[in-house]
mmCIF file of N, CA and C in Angstrom:
data_model
loop_
_atom_site.group_PDB
_atom_site.id
_atom_site.type_symbol
_atom_site.label_atom_id
_atom_site.label_comp_id
_atom_site.label_asym_id
_atom_site.label_seq_id
_atom_site.Cartn_x
_atom_site.Cartn_y
_atom_site.Cartn_z
ATOM 1 N N MET A 1 -40.954 -87.022 44.684
ATOM 2 C CA MET A 1 -40.281 -86.002 45.453
ATOM 3 C C MET A 1 -39.806 -86.604 46.768
ATOM 4 N N LYS A 2 -38.561 -86.341 47.094
ATOM 5 C CA LYS A 2 -37.993 -86.872 48.330
ATOM 6 C C LYS A 2 -38.560 -86.140 49.533
ATOM 7 N N ASN A 3 -38.748 -86.893 50.601
ATOM 8 C CA ASN A 3 -39.201 -86.308 51.852
ATOM 9 C C ASN A 3 -37.961 -85.831 52.611
ATOM 10 N N LYS A 4 -37.704 -84.547 52.552
ATOM 11 C CA LYS A 4 -36.536 -83.986 53.221
ATOM 12 C C LYS A 4 -36.927 -83.543 54.623
ATOM 13 N N SER A 5 -36.095 -83.888 55.578
ATOM 14 C CA SER A 5 -36.337 -83.413 56.933
ATOM 15 C C SER A 5 -35.853 -81.968 57.040
ATOM 16 N N ILE A 6 -36.335 -81.288 58.039
ATOM 17 C CA ILE A 6 -35.935 -79.904 58.258
ATOM 18 C C ILE A 6 -34.483 -79.890 58.707
ATOM 19 N N SER A 7 -33.701 -79.061 58.032
ATOM 20 C CA SER A 7 -32.284 -78.958 58.346
ATOM 21 C C SER A 7 -31.957 -77.501 58.655
ATOM 22 N N LEU A 8 -31.420 -77.272 59.819
ATOM 23 C CA LEU A 8 -31.030 -75.920 60.212
ATOM 24 C C LEU A 8 -29.961 -75.377 59.262
ATOM 25 N N LYS A 9 -29.041 -76.240 58.834
ATOM 26 C CA LYS A 9 -27.982 -75.814 57.927
ATOM 27 C C LYS A 9 -28.575 -75.346 56.596
ATOM 28 N N ARG A 10 -29.523 -76.107 56.027
ATOM 29 C CA ARG A 10 -30.169 -75.700 54.765
ATOM 30 C C ARG A 10 -30.974 -74.427 54.953
ATOM 31 N N LEU A 11 -31.627 -74.294 56.098
ATOM 32 C CA LEU A 11 -32.420 -73.103 56.383
ATOM 33 C C LEU A 11 -31.531 -71.860 56.436
ATOM 34 N N ILE A 12 -30.405 -71.970 57.105
ATOM 35 C CA ILE A 12 -29.463 -70.847 57.196
ATOM 36 C C ILE A 12 -28.923 -70.506 55.814
ATOM 37 N N LYS A 13 -28.601 -71.529 55.001
ATOM 38 C CA LYS A 13 -28.131 -71.278 53.637
ATOM 39 C C LYS A 13 -29.207 -70.572 52.820
ATOM 40 N N SER A 14 -30.469 -70.971 53.000
ATOM 41 C CA SER A 14 -31.574 -70.342 52.266
ATOM 42 C C SER A 14 -31.694 -68.867 52.611
ATOM 43 N N PHE A 15 -31.591 -68.547 53.886
ATOM 44 C CA PHE A 15 -31.625 -67.141 54.297
ATOM 45 C C PHE A 15 -30.434 -66.385 53.704
ATOM 46 N N GLY A 16 -29.296 -67.023 53.633
ATOM 47 C CA GLY A 16 -28.116 -66.409 53.031
ATOM 48 C C GLY A 16 -28.351 -66.076 51.564
ATOM 49 N N TYR A 17 -28.963 -67.015 50.836
ATOM 50 C CA TYR A 17 -29.274 -66.760 49.424
ATOM 51 C C TYR A 17 -30.259 -65.596 49.292
ATOM 52 N N ALA A 18 -31.260 -65.579 50.156
ATOM 53 C CA ALA A 18 -32.259 -64.506 50.100
ATOM 54 C C ALA A 18 -31.629 -63.151 50.406
ATOM 55 N N LEU A 19 -30.802 -63.093 51.429
ATOM 56 C CA LEU A 19 -30.125 -61.835 51.768
ATOM 57 C C LEU A 19 -29.184 -61.404 50.645
ATOM 58 N N ASN A 20 -28.531 -62.364 50.010
ATOM 59 C CA ASN A 20 -27.673 -62.055 48.866
ATOM 60 C C ASN A 20 -28.508 -61.449 47.735
ATOM 61 N N GLY A 21 -29.676 -62.000 47.488
ATOM 62 C CA GLY A 21 -30.554 -61.471 46.448
ATOM 63 C C GLY A 21 -30.996 -60.051 46.743
ATOM 64 N N ILE A 22 -31.335 -59.789 47.990
ATOM 65 C CA ILE A 22 -31.727 -58.427 48.379
ATOM 66 C C ILE A 22 -30.552 -57.474 48.185
ATOM 67 N N GLY A 23 -29.369 -57.903 48.610
ATOM 68 C CA GLY A 23 -28.182 -57.070 48.455
ATOM 69 C C GLY A 23 -27.870 -56.782 46.993
ATOM 70 N N LEU A 24 -27.955 -57.808 46.145
ATOM 71 C CA LEU A 24 -27.702 -57.612 44.715
ATOM 72 C C LEU A 24 -28.726 -56.663 44.106
ATOM 73 N N MET A 25 -29.980 -56.821 44.498
ATOM 74 C CA MET A 25 -31.028 -55.954 43.955
ATOM 75 C C MET A 25 -30.743 -54.499 44.318
ATOM 76 N N ILE A 26 -30.408 -54.247 45.570
ATOM 77 C CA ILE A 26 -30.145 -52.875 46.009
ATOM 78 C C ILE A 26 -28.876 -52.343 45.343
ATOM 79 N N LYS A 27 -27.878 -53.193 45.171
ATOM 80 C CA LYS A 27 -26.617 -52.766 44.562
ATOM 81 C C LYS A 27 -26.771 -52.488 43.074
ATOM 82 N N GLN A 28 -27.573 -53.293 42.371
ATOM 83 C CA GLN A 28 -27.609 -53.233 40.913
ATOM 84 C C GLN A 28 -28.799 -52.477 40.331
ATOM 85 N N GLU A 29 -29.873 -52.351 41.075
ATOM 86 C CA GLU A 29 -31.096 -51.779 40.515
ATOM 87 C C GLU A 29 -31.324 -50.352 41.002
ATOM 88 N N GLN A 30 -31.378 -49.422 40.070
ATOM 89 C CA GLN A 30 -31.579 -48.009 40.404
ATOM 90 C C GLN A 30 -32.870 -47.798 41.197
ATOM 91 N N ASN A 31 -33.959 -48.428 40.763
ATOM 92 C CA ASN A 31 -35.231 -48.213 41.448
ATOM 93 C C ASN A 31 -35.205 -48.751 42.876
ATOM 94 N N ALA A 32 -34.494 -49.846 43.105
ATOM 95 C CA ALA A 32 -34.380 -50.373 44.469
ATOM 96 C C ALA A 32 -33.643 -49.378 45.362
ATOM 97 N N LYS A 33 -32.640 -48.715 44.819
ATOM 98 C CA LYS A 33 -31.925 -47.687 45.585
ATOM 99 C C LYS A 33 -32.845 -46.515 45.906
ATOM 100 N N ILE A 34 -33.680 -46.140 44.945
ATOM 101 C CA ILE A 34 -34.637 -45.056 45.181
ATOM 102 C C ILE A 34 -35.638 -45.466 46.256
ATOM 103 N N HIS A 35 -36.163 -46.693 46.167
ATOM 104 C CA HIS A 35 -37.115 -47.178 47.171
ATOM 105 C C HIS A 35 -36.480 -47.219 48.560
ATOM 106 N N LEU A 36 -35.236 -47.671 48.631
ATOM 107 C CA LEU A 36 -34.544 -47.739 49.918
ATOM 108 C C LEU A 36 -34.318 -46.345 50.488
ATOM 109 N N SER A 37 -33.931 -45.406 49.639
ATOM 110 C CA SER A 37 -33.737 -44.023 50.094
ATOM 111 C C SER A 37 -35.036 -43.434 50.621
ATOM 112 N N ALA A 38 -36.124 -43.670 49.900
ATOM 113 C CA ALA A 38 -37.434 -43.174 50.345
ATOM 114 C C ALA A 38 -37.814 -43.810 51.677
ATOM 115 N N LEU A 39 -37.553 -45.109 51.819
ATOM 116 C CA LEU A 39 -37.873 -45.796 53.074
ATOM 117 C C LEU A 39 -37.074 -45.204 54.240
ATOM 118 N N LEU A 40 -35.811 -44.908 54.018
ATOM 119 C CA LEU A 40 -34.997 -44.317 55.089
ATOM 120 C C LEU A 40 -35.557 -42.953 55.508
ATOM 121 N N ILE A 41 -35.985 -42.151 54.545
ATOM 122 C CA ILE A 41 -36.598 -40.856 54.861
ATOM 123 C C ILE A 41 -37.882 -41.061 55.659
ATOM 124 N N VAL A 42 -38.690 -42.033 55.244
ATOM 125 C CA VAL A 42 -39.949 -42.323 55.941
ATOM 126 C C VAL A 42 -39.677 -42.772 57.377
ATOM 127 N N VAL A 43 -38.667 -43.598 57.573
ATOM 128 C CA VAL A 43 -38.341 -44.064 58.930
ATOM 129 C C VAL A 43 -37.906 -42.894 59.808
ATOM 130 N N VAL A 44 -37.064 -42.022 59.271
ATOM 131 C CA VAL A 44 -36.631 -40.843 60.042
ATOM 132 C C VAL A 44 -37.844 -39.980 60.392
ATOM 133 N N LEU A 45 -38.701 -39.715 59.405
ATOM 134 C CA LEU A 45 -39.917 -38.930 59.678
ATOM 135 C C LEU A 45 -40.823 -39.647 60.680
ATOM 136 N N GLY A 46 -40.881 -40.955 60.577
ATOM 137 C CA GLY A 46 -41.698 -41.734 61.506
ATOM 138 C C GLY A 46 -41.258 -41.561 62.951
ATOM 139 N N PHE A 47 -39.945 -41.585 63.172
ATOM 140 C CA PHE A 47 -39.446 -41.357 64.531
ATOM 141 C C PHE A 47 -39.672 -39.907 64.960
ATOM 142 N N TYR A 48 -39.487 -38.982 64.040
ATOM 143 C CA TYR A 48 -39.679 -37.574 64.362
ATOM 144 C C TYR A 48 -41.129 -37.301 64.788
ATOM 145 N N PHE A 49 -42.070 -37.871 64.045
ATOM 146 C CA PHE A 49 -43.486 -37.623 64.318
ATOM 147 C C PHE A 49 -44.102 -38.634 65.297
ATOM 148 N N HIS A 50 -43.304 -39.530 65.841
ATOM 149 C CA HIS A 50 -43.783 -40.506 66.832
ATOM 150 C C HIS A 50 -45.009 -41.257 66.310
ATOM 151 N N LEU A 51 -44.815 -41.985 65.215
ATOM 152 C CA LEU A 51 -45.925 -42.723 64.621
ATOM 153 C C LEU A 51 -46.518 -43.712 65.615
ATOM 154 N N SER A 52 -47.802 -43.937 65.468
ATOM 155 C CA SER A 52 -48.492 -44.927 66.285
ATOM 156 C C SER A 52 -48.143 -46.330 65.782
ATOM 157 N N LEU A 53 -48.482 -47.337 66.571
ATOM 158 C CA LEU A 53 -48.242 -48.718 66.170
ATOM 159 C C LEU A 53 -48.952 -49.020 64.853
ATOM 160 N N PHE A 54 -50.190 -48.586 64.717
ATOM 161 C CA PHE A 54 -50.962 -48.797 63.486
ATOM 162 C C PHE A 54 -50.267 -48.144 62.287
ATOM 163 N N GLU A 55 -49.733 -46.952 62.469
ATOM 164 C CA GLU A 55 -49.046 -46.259 61.380
ATOM 165 C C GLU A 55 -47.759 -46.991 60.984
ATOM 166 N N TRP A 56 -46.998 -47.458 61.985
ATOM 167 C CA TRP A 56 -45.784 -48.215 61.682
ATOM 168 C C TRP A 56 -46.120 -49.505 60.942
ATOM 169 N N ILE A 57 -47.158 -50.196 61.392
ATOM 170 C CA ILE A 57 -47.566 -51.436 60.718
ATOM 171 C C ILE A 57 -47.922 -51.143 59.263
ATOM 172 N N SER A 58 -48.648 -50.060 59.041
ATOM 173 C CA SER A 58 -49.019 -49.675 57.676
ATOM 174 C C SER A 58 -47.781 -49.417 56.821
ATOM 175 N N ILE A 59 -46.810 -48.698 57.381
ATOM 176 C CA ILE A 59 -45.567 -48.399 56.657
ATOM 177 C C ILE A 59 -44.817 -49.690 56.339
ATOM 178 N N VAL A 60 -44.727 -50.587 57.305
ATOM 179 C CA VAL A 60 -44.009 -51.849 57.097
ATOM 180 C C VAL A 60 -44.682 -52.672 55.992
ATOM 181 N N ILE A 61 -45.995 -52.749 56.023
ATOM 182 C CA ILE A 61 -46.709 -53.561 55.026
ATOM 183 C C ILE A 61 -46.515 -53.001 53.617
ATOM 184 N N VAL A 62 -46.738 -51.698 53.435
ATOM 185 C CA VAL A 62 -46.612 -51.155 52.076
ATOM 186 C C VAL A 62 -45.161 -51.142 51.608
ATOM 187 N N SER A 63 -44.219 -50.915 52.519
ATOM 188 C CA SER A 63 -42.797 -50.938 52.135
ATOM 189 C C SER A 63 -42.381 -52.348 51.731
ATOM 190 N N GLY A 64 -42.824 -53.313 52.499
ATOM 191 C CA GLY A 64 -42.540 -54.709 52.137
ATOM 192 C C GLY A 64 -43.126 -55.067 50.788
ATOM 193 N N GLY A 65 -44.321 -54.558 50.511
ATOM 194 C CA GLY A 65 -44.942 -54.808 49.214
ATOM 195 C C GLY A 65 -44.150 -54.215 48.067
ATOM 196 N N VAL A 66 -43.638 -53.011 48.275
ATOM 197 C CA VAL A 66 -42.836 -52.361 47.229
ATOM 198 C C VAL A 66 -41.562 -53.165 46.974
ATOM 199 N N PHE A 67 -40.859 -53.556 48.041
ATOM 200 C CA PHE A 67 -39.612 -54.293 47.855
ATOM 201 C C PHE A 67 -39.854 -55.686 47.286
ATOM 202 N N ALA A 68 -40.935 -56.340 47.692
ATOM 203 C CA ALA A 68 -41.265 -57.655 47.127
ATOM 204 C C ALA A 68 -41.581 -57.527 45.637
ATOM 205 N N ALA A 69 -42.369 -56.527 45.277
ATOM 206 C CA ALA A 69 -42.692 -56.313 43.862
ATOM 207 C C ALA A 69 -41.432 -55.992 43.065
ATOM 208 N N GLU A 70 -40.562 -55.172 43.623
ATOM 209 C CA GLU A 70 -39.310 -54.820 42.929
ATOM 210 C C GLU A 70 -38.432 -56.053 42.746
ATOM 211 N N ALA A 71 -38.374 -56.914 43.747
ATOM 212 C CA ALA A 71 -37.573 -58.144 43.637
ATOM 213 C C ALA A 71 -38.136 -59.065 42.557
ATOM 214 N N LEU A 72 -39.453 -59.216 42.523
ATOM 215 C CA LEU A 72 -40.062 -60.048 41.483
ATOM 216 C C LEU A 72 -39.851 -59.442 40.100
ATOM 217 N N ASN A 73 -40.007 -58.136 39.983
ATOM 218 C CA ASN A 73 -39.777 -57.458 38.718
ATOM 219 C C ASN A 73 -38.334 -57.652 38.246
ATOM 220 N N THR A 74 -37.396 -57.487 39.159
ATOM 221 C CA THR A 74 -35.987 -57.663 38.820
ATOM 222 C C THR A 74 -35.712 -59.101 38.397
ATOM 223 N N SER A 75 -36.320 -60.058 39.090
ATOM 224 C CA SER A 75 -36.155 -61.475 38.729
ATOM 225 C C SER A 75 -36.677 -61.747 37.326
ATOM 226 N N ILE A 76 -37.860 -61.236 37.046
ATOM 227 C CA ILE A 76 -38.462 -61.442 35.714
ATOM 228 C C ILE A 76 -37.604 -60.794 34.634
ATOM 229 N N GLU A 77 -37.140 -59.575 34.876
ATOM 230 C CA GLU A 77 -36.292 -58.896 33.888
ATOM 231 C C GLU A 77 -34.990 -59.651 33.657
ATOM 232 N N THR A 78 -34.359 -60.098 34.729
ATOM 233 C CA THR A 78 -33.084 -60.807 34.606
ATOM 234 C C THR A 78 -33.264 -62.117 33.855
ATOM 235 N N LEU A 79 -34.272 -62.872 34.227
ATOM 236 C CA LEU A 79 -34.545 -64.147 33.557
ATOM 237 C C LEU A 79 -34.884 -63.925 32.086
ATOM 238 N N SER A 80 -35.725 -62.943 31.815
ATOM 239 C CA SER A 80 -36.112 -62.635 30.433
ATOM 240 C C SER A 80 -34.906 -62.221 29.596
ATOM 241 N N ASN A 81 -34.073 -61.346 30.141
ATOM 242 C CA ASN A 81 -32.906 -60.874 29.404
ATOM 243 C C ASN A 81 -31.884 -61.986 29.179
ATOM 244 N N THR A 82 -31.848 -62.956 30.079
ATOM 245 C CA THR A 82 -30.914 -64.071 29.937
ATOM 246 C C THR A 82 -31.352 -65.014 28.818
ATOM 247 N N PHE A 83 -32.637 -65.341 28.779
ATOM 248 C CA PHE A 83 -33.109 -66.340 27.823
ATOM 249 C C PHE A 83 -33.698 -65.751 26.542
ATOM 250 N N ALA A 84 -33.926 -64.459 26.518
ATOM 251 C CA ALA A 84 -34.419 -63.804 25.301
ATOM 252 C C ALA A 84 -33.792 -62.420 25.192
ATOM 253 N N PRO A 85 -32.480 -62.371 24.923
ATOM 254 C CA PRO A 85 -31.804 -61.066 24.884
ATOM 255 C C PRO A 85 -32.281 -60.183 23.724
ATOM 256 N N GLU A 86 -32.779 -60.799 22.669
ATOM 257 C CA GLU A 86 -33.300 -60.021 21.551
ATOM 258 C C GLU A 86 -34.733 -59.596 21.880
ATOM 259 N N TYR A 87 -35.216 -58.582 21.152
ATOM 260 C CA TYR A 87 -36.573 -58.082 21.403
ATOM 261 C C TYR A 87 -37.597 -59.179 21.129
ATOM 262 N N ASN A 88 -38.520 -59.306 22.057
ATOM 263 C CA ASN A 88 -39.620 -60.254 21.909
ATOM 264 C C ASN A 88 -40.871 -59.576 22.455
ATOM 265 N N LYS A 89 -41.900 -59.489 21.644
ATOM 266 C CA LYS A 89 -43.117 -58.778 22.031
ATOM 267 C C LYS A 89 -43.734 -59.369 23.306
ATOM 268 N N ASN A 90 -43.762 -60.675 23.406
ATOM 269 C CA ASN A 90 -44.358 -61.310 24.586
ATOM 270 C C ASN A 90 -43.523 -61.075 25.848
ATOM 271 N N ILE A 91 -42.204 -61.141 25.689
ATOM 272 C CA ILE A 91 -41.327 -60.870 26.834
ATOM 273 C C ILE A 91 -41.496 -59.423 27.288
ATOM 274 N N LYS A 92 -41.583 -58.503 26.340
ATOM 275 C CA LYS A 92 -41.798 -57.101 26.690
ATOM 276 C C LYS A 92 -43.087 -56.941 27.479
ATOM 277 N N GLN A 93 -44.139 -57.636 27.055
ATOM 278 C CA GLN A 93 -45.422 -57.546 27.746
ATOM 279 C C GLN A 93 -45.306 -58.073 29.184
ATOM 280 N N VAL A 94 -44.621 -59.183 29.356
ATOM 281 C CA VAL A 94 -44.423 -59.745 30.699
ATOM 282 C C VAL A 94 -43.646 -58.765 31.576
ATOM 283 N N LYS A 95 -42.599 -58.172 31.013
ATOM 284 C CA LYS A 95 -41.805 -57.203 31.771
ATOM 285 C C LYS A 95 -42.629 -55.961 32.114
ATOM 286 N N ASP A 96 -43.491 -55.546 31.209
ATOM 287 C CA ASP A 96 -44.371 -54.406 31.485
ATOM 288 C C ASP A 96 -45.368 -54.732 32.603
ATOM 289 N N PHE A 97 -45.895 -55.954 32.599
ATOM 290 C CA PHE A 97 -46.795 -56.366 33.683
ATOM 291 C C PHE A 97 -46.085 -56.278 35.033
ATOM 292 N N ALA A 98 -44.862 -56.791 35.078
ATOM 293 C CA ALA A 98 -44.091 -56.788 36.326
ATOM 294 C C ALA A 98 -43.776 -55.363 36.769
ATOM 295 N N ALA A 99 -43.393 -54.513 35.811
ATOM 296 C CA ALA A 99 -43.118 -53.113 36.148
ATOM 297 C C ALA A 99 -44.396 -52.425 36.629
ATOM 298 N N GLY A 100 -45.520 -52.773 36.039
ATOM 299 C CA GLY A 100 -46.805 -52.223 36.484
ATOM 300 C C GLY A 100 -47.118 -52.611 37.915
ATOM 301 N N ALA A 101 -46.773 -53.833 38.294
ATOM 302 C CA ALA A 101 -46.995 -54.276 39.685
ATOM 303 C C ALA A 101 -46.175 -53.422 40.653
ATOM 304 N N VAL A 102 -44.942 -53.110 40.269
ATOM 305 C CA VAL A 102 -44.105 -52.249 41.111
ATOM 306 C C VAL A 102 -44.734 -50.865 41.222
ATOM 307 N N LEU A 103 -45.229 -50.354 40.116
ATOM 308 C CA LEU A 103 -45.859 -49.035 40.126
ATOM 309 C C LEU A 103 -47.086 -49.010 41.028
ATOM 310 N N VAL A 104 -47.926 -50.038 40.950
ATOM 311 C CA VAL A 104 -49.111 -50.107 41.810
ATOM 312 C C VAL A 104 -48.701 -50.134 43.279
ATOM 313 N N ALA A 105 -47.707 -50.970 43.618
ATOM 314 C CA ALA A 105 -47.237 -51.046 45.005
ATOM 315 C C ALA A 105 -46.660 -49.715 45.462
ATOM 316 N N THR A 106 -45.924 -49.046 44.592
ATOM 317 C CA THR A 106 -45.308 -47.767 44.933
ATOM 318 C C THR A 106 -46.353 -46.677 45.129
ATOM 319 N N ILE A 107 -47.332 -46.612 44.233
ATOM 320 C CA ILE A 107 -48.401 -45.614 44.382
ATOM 321 C C ILE A 107 -49.175 -45.866 45.670
ATOM 322 N N THR A 108 -49.433 -47.123 45.981
ATOM 323 C CA THR A 108 -50.116 -47.457 47.230
ATOM 324 C C THR A 108 -49.313 -46.976 48.428
ATOM 325 N N ALA A 109 -48.006 -47.212 48.405
ATOM 326 C CA ALA A 109 -47.137 -46.768 49.504
ATOM 327 C C ALA A 109 -47.128 -45.251 49.623
ATOM 328 N N ILE A 110 -47.110 -44.564 48.498
ATOM 329 C CA ILE A 110 -47.132 -43.097 48.525
ATOM 330 C C ILE A 110 -48.437 -42.595 49.122
ATOM 331 N N VAL A 111 -49.551 -43.181 48.725
ATOM 332 C CA VAL A 111 -50.856 -42.759 49.264
ATOM 333 C C VAL A 111 -50.905 -42.993 50.772
ATOM 334 N N VAL A 112 -50.451 -44.151 51.217
ATOM 335 C CA VAL A 112 -50.426 -44.435 52.664
ATOM 336 C C VAL A 112 -49.529 -43.421 53.370
ATOM 337 N N GLY A 113 -48.365 -43.146 52.788
ATOM 338 C CA GLY A 113 -47.461 -42.157 53.378
ATOM 339 C C GLY A 113 -48.096 -40.777 53.472
ATOM 340 N N LEU A 114 -48.798 -40.376 52.430
ATOM 341 C CA LEU A 114 -49.471 -39.072 52.466
ATOM 342 C C LEU A 114 -50.555 -39.036 53.533
ATOM 343 N N ILE A 115 -51.332 -40.112 53.622
ATOM 344 C CA ILE A 115 -52.392 -40.173 54.640
ATOM 345 C C ILE A 115 -51.797 -40.056 56.041
ATOM 346 N N ILE A 116 -50.667 -40.683 56.255
ATOM 347 C CA ILE A 116 -50.038 -40.666 57.576
ATOM 348 C C ILE A 116 -49.332 -39.335 57.852
ATOM 349 N N PHE A 117 -48.541 -38.852 56.882
ATOM 350 C CA PHE A 117 -47.643 -37.732 57.170
ATOM 351 C C PHE A 117 -48.206 -36.343 56.898
ATOM 352 N N VAL A 118 -49.067 -36.174 55.915
ATOM 353 C CA VAL A 118 -49.550 -34.827 55.599
ATOM 354 C C VAL A 118 -50.231 -34.171 56.802
ATOM 355 N N PRO A 119 -51.138 -34.851 57.499
ATOM 356 C CA PRO A 119 -51.734 -34.193 58.678
ATOM 357 C C PRO A 119 -50.698 -33.815 59.739
ATOM 358 N N LYS A 120 -49.708 -34.659 59.929
ATOM 359 C CA LYS A 120 -48.665 -34.369 60.927
ATOM 360 C C LYS A 120 -47.807 -33.177 60.501
ATOM 361 N N ILE A 121 -47.507 -33.095 59.217
ATOM 362 C CA ILE A 121 -46.716 -31.972 58.705
ATOM 363 C C ILE A 121 -47.512 -30.675 58.821
ATOM 364 N N ILE A 122 -48.794 -30.732 58.532
ATOM 365 C CA ILE A 122 -49.640 -29.538 58.655
ATOM 366 C C ILE A 122 -49.696 -29.070 60.106
ATOM 367 N N VAL A 123 -49.862 -29.991 61.033
ATOM 368 C CA VAL A 123 -49.870 -29.636 62.452
ATOM 369 C C VAL A 123 -48.533 -29.015 62.834
ATOM 370 N N GLU A 124 -47.453 -29.577 62.330
ATOM 371 C CA GLU A 124 -46.111 -29.050 62.635
ATOM 372 C C GLU A 124 -45.962 -27.623 62.113
ATOM 373 N N PHE A 125 -46.402 -27.374 60.882
ATOM 374 C CA PHE A 125 -46.327 -26.021 60.325
ATOM 375 C C PHE A 125 -47.210 -25.059 61.111
ATOM 376 N N ASN A 126 -48.404 -25.492 61.453
ATOM 377 C CA ASN A 126 -49.302 -24.627 62.218
ATOM 378 C C ASN A 126 -48.727 -24.328 63.595
ATOM 379 N N ALA A 127 -48.086 -25.308 64.206
ATOM 380 C CA ALA A 127 -47.477 -25.098 65.516
ATOM 381 C C ALA A 127 -46.240 -24.208 65.422
ATOM 382 N N ALA A 128 -45.663 -24.102 64.242
ATOM 383 C CA ALA A 128 -44.443 -23.312 64.061
ATOM 384 C C ALA A 128 -44.730 -21.830 63.874
ATOM 385 N N GLY A 129 -45.969 -21.417 64.045
ATOM 386 C CA GLY A 129 -46.234 -19.995 64.000
ATOM 387 C C GLY A 129 -47.164 -19.537 62.901
ATOM 388 N N LEU A 130 -47.784 -20.455 62.220
ATOM 389 C CA LEU A 130 -48.699 -20.058 61.158
ATOM 390 C C LEU A 130 -50.133 -19.884 61.656
ATOM 391 N N GLU A 131 -50.353 -20.008 62.981
ATOM 392 C CA GLU A 131 -51.717 -19.946 63.510
ATOM 393 C C GLU A 131 -52.419 -18.644 63.157
ATOM 394 N N GLY A 132 -51.706 -17.524 63.194
ATOM 395 C CA GLY A 132 -52.315 -16.234 62.918
ATOM 396 C C GLY A 132 -52.411 -15.926 61.440
ATOM 397 N N SER A 133 -51.882 -16.790 60.619
ATOM 398 C CA SER A 133 -51.853 -16.537 59.185
ATOM 399 C C SER A 133 -53.215 -16.813 58.553
ATOM 400 N N GLN A 134 -53.495 -16.120 57.479
ATOM 401 C CA GLN A 134 -54.711 -16.365 56.718
ATOM 402 C C GLN A 134 -54.622 -17.687 55.962
ATOM 403 N N THR A 135 -53.419 -18.238 55.837
ATOM 404 C CA THR A 135 -53.235 -19.460 55.049
ATOM 405 C C THR A 135 -53.143 -20.693 55.934
ATOM 406 N N MET A 136 -53.672 -20.625 57.143
ATOM 407 C CA MET A 136 -53.616 -21.772 58.034
ATOM 408 C C MET A 136 -54.255 -22.981 57.357
ATOM 409 N N LEU A 137 -53.553 -24.080 57.394
ATOM 410 C CA LEU A 137 -54.000 -25.291 56.721
ATOM 411 C C LEU A 137 -54.876 -26.109 57.650
ATOM 412 N N LYS A 138 -55.950 -26.644 57.121
ATOM 413 C CA LYS A 138 -56.847 -27.479 57.917
ATOM 414 C C LYS A 138 -57.140 -28.756 57.151
ATOM 415 N N LEU A 139 -57.205 -29.841 57.891
ATOM 416 C CA LEU A 139 -57.574 -31.128 57.319
ATOM 417 C C LEU A 139 -58.621 -31.769 58.211
ATOM 418 N N PRO A 140 -59.474 -32.598 57.620
ATOM 419 C CA PRO A 140 -60.403 -33.341 58.468
ATOM 420 C C PRO A 140 -59.611 -34.310 59.354
ATOM 421 N N VAL A 141 -60.077 -34.506 60.554
ATOM 422 C CA VAL A 141 -59.395 -35.404 61.483
ATOM 423 C C VAL A 141 -60.038 -36.770 61.377
ATOM 424 N N TRP A 142 -59.198 -37.781 61.241
ATOM 425 C CA TRP A 142 -59.679 -39.148 61.177
ATOM 426 C C TRP A 142 -58.844 -39.972 62.114
ATOM 427 N N ALA A 143 -59.493 -40.833 62.861
ATOM 428 C CA ALA A 143 -58.772 -41.731 63.754
ATOM 429 C C ALA A 143 -59.391 -43.102 63.624
ATOM 430 N N PRO A 144 -58.560 -44.152 63.548
ATOM 431 C CA PRO A 144 -59.108 -45.507 63.418
ATOM 432 C C PRO A 144 -59.868 -45.899 64.666
ATOM 433 N N GLY A 145 -60.901 -46.681 64.433
ATOM 434 C CA GLY A 145 -61.571 -47.328 65.523
ATOM 435 C C GLY A 145 -62.678 -46.675 66.163
#
């Protein structure tokens, strides 16, 4: 293996390829569009509810995990479909594993989102005039640290 020195030009080209891959994934993959739409809603809600630094970090980590899993899943599907366009039991299993990884990342992100936003939404509803109602919602209060 050749010892290549660090090249700013190669580094910039690498980032260009990566950004192109992200763009293609969002343009071509339905699930990536759904994930991006959900992320935009979460960001808007995050600003509305004035998320804490810890909450933003949590959102960034799980969102990054979802997009990374989706990119890997898309890569595996594209490569598999290119080299084995006909049905292959083993290829199907590999694609199912990759799709399962996306599902795990997505469920994790949803759970984190619920933990962060449900208490804030309940407080918002209660502040909007439901205090005197018999259906006032209550949740246990938890704070890190």
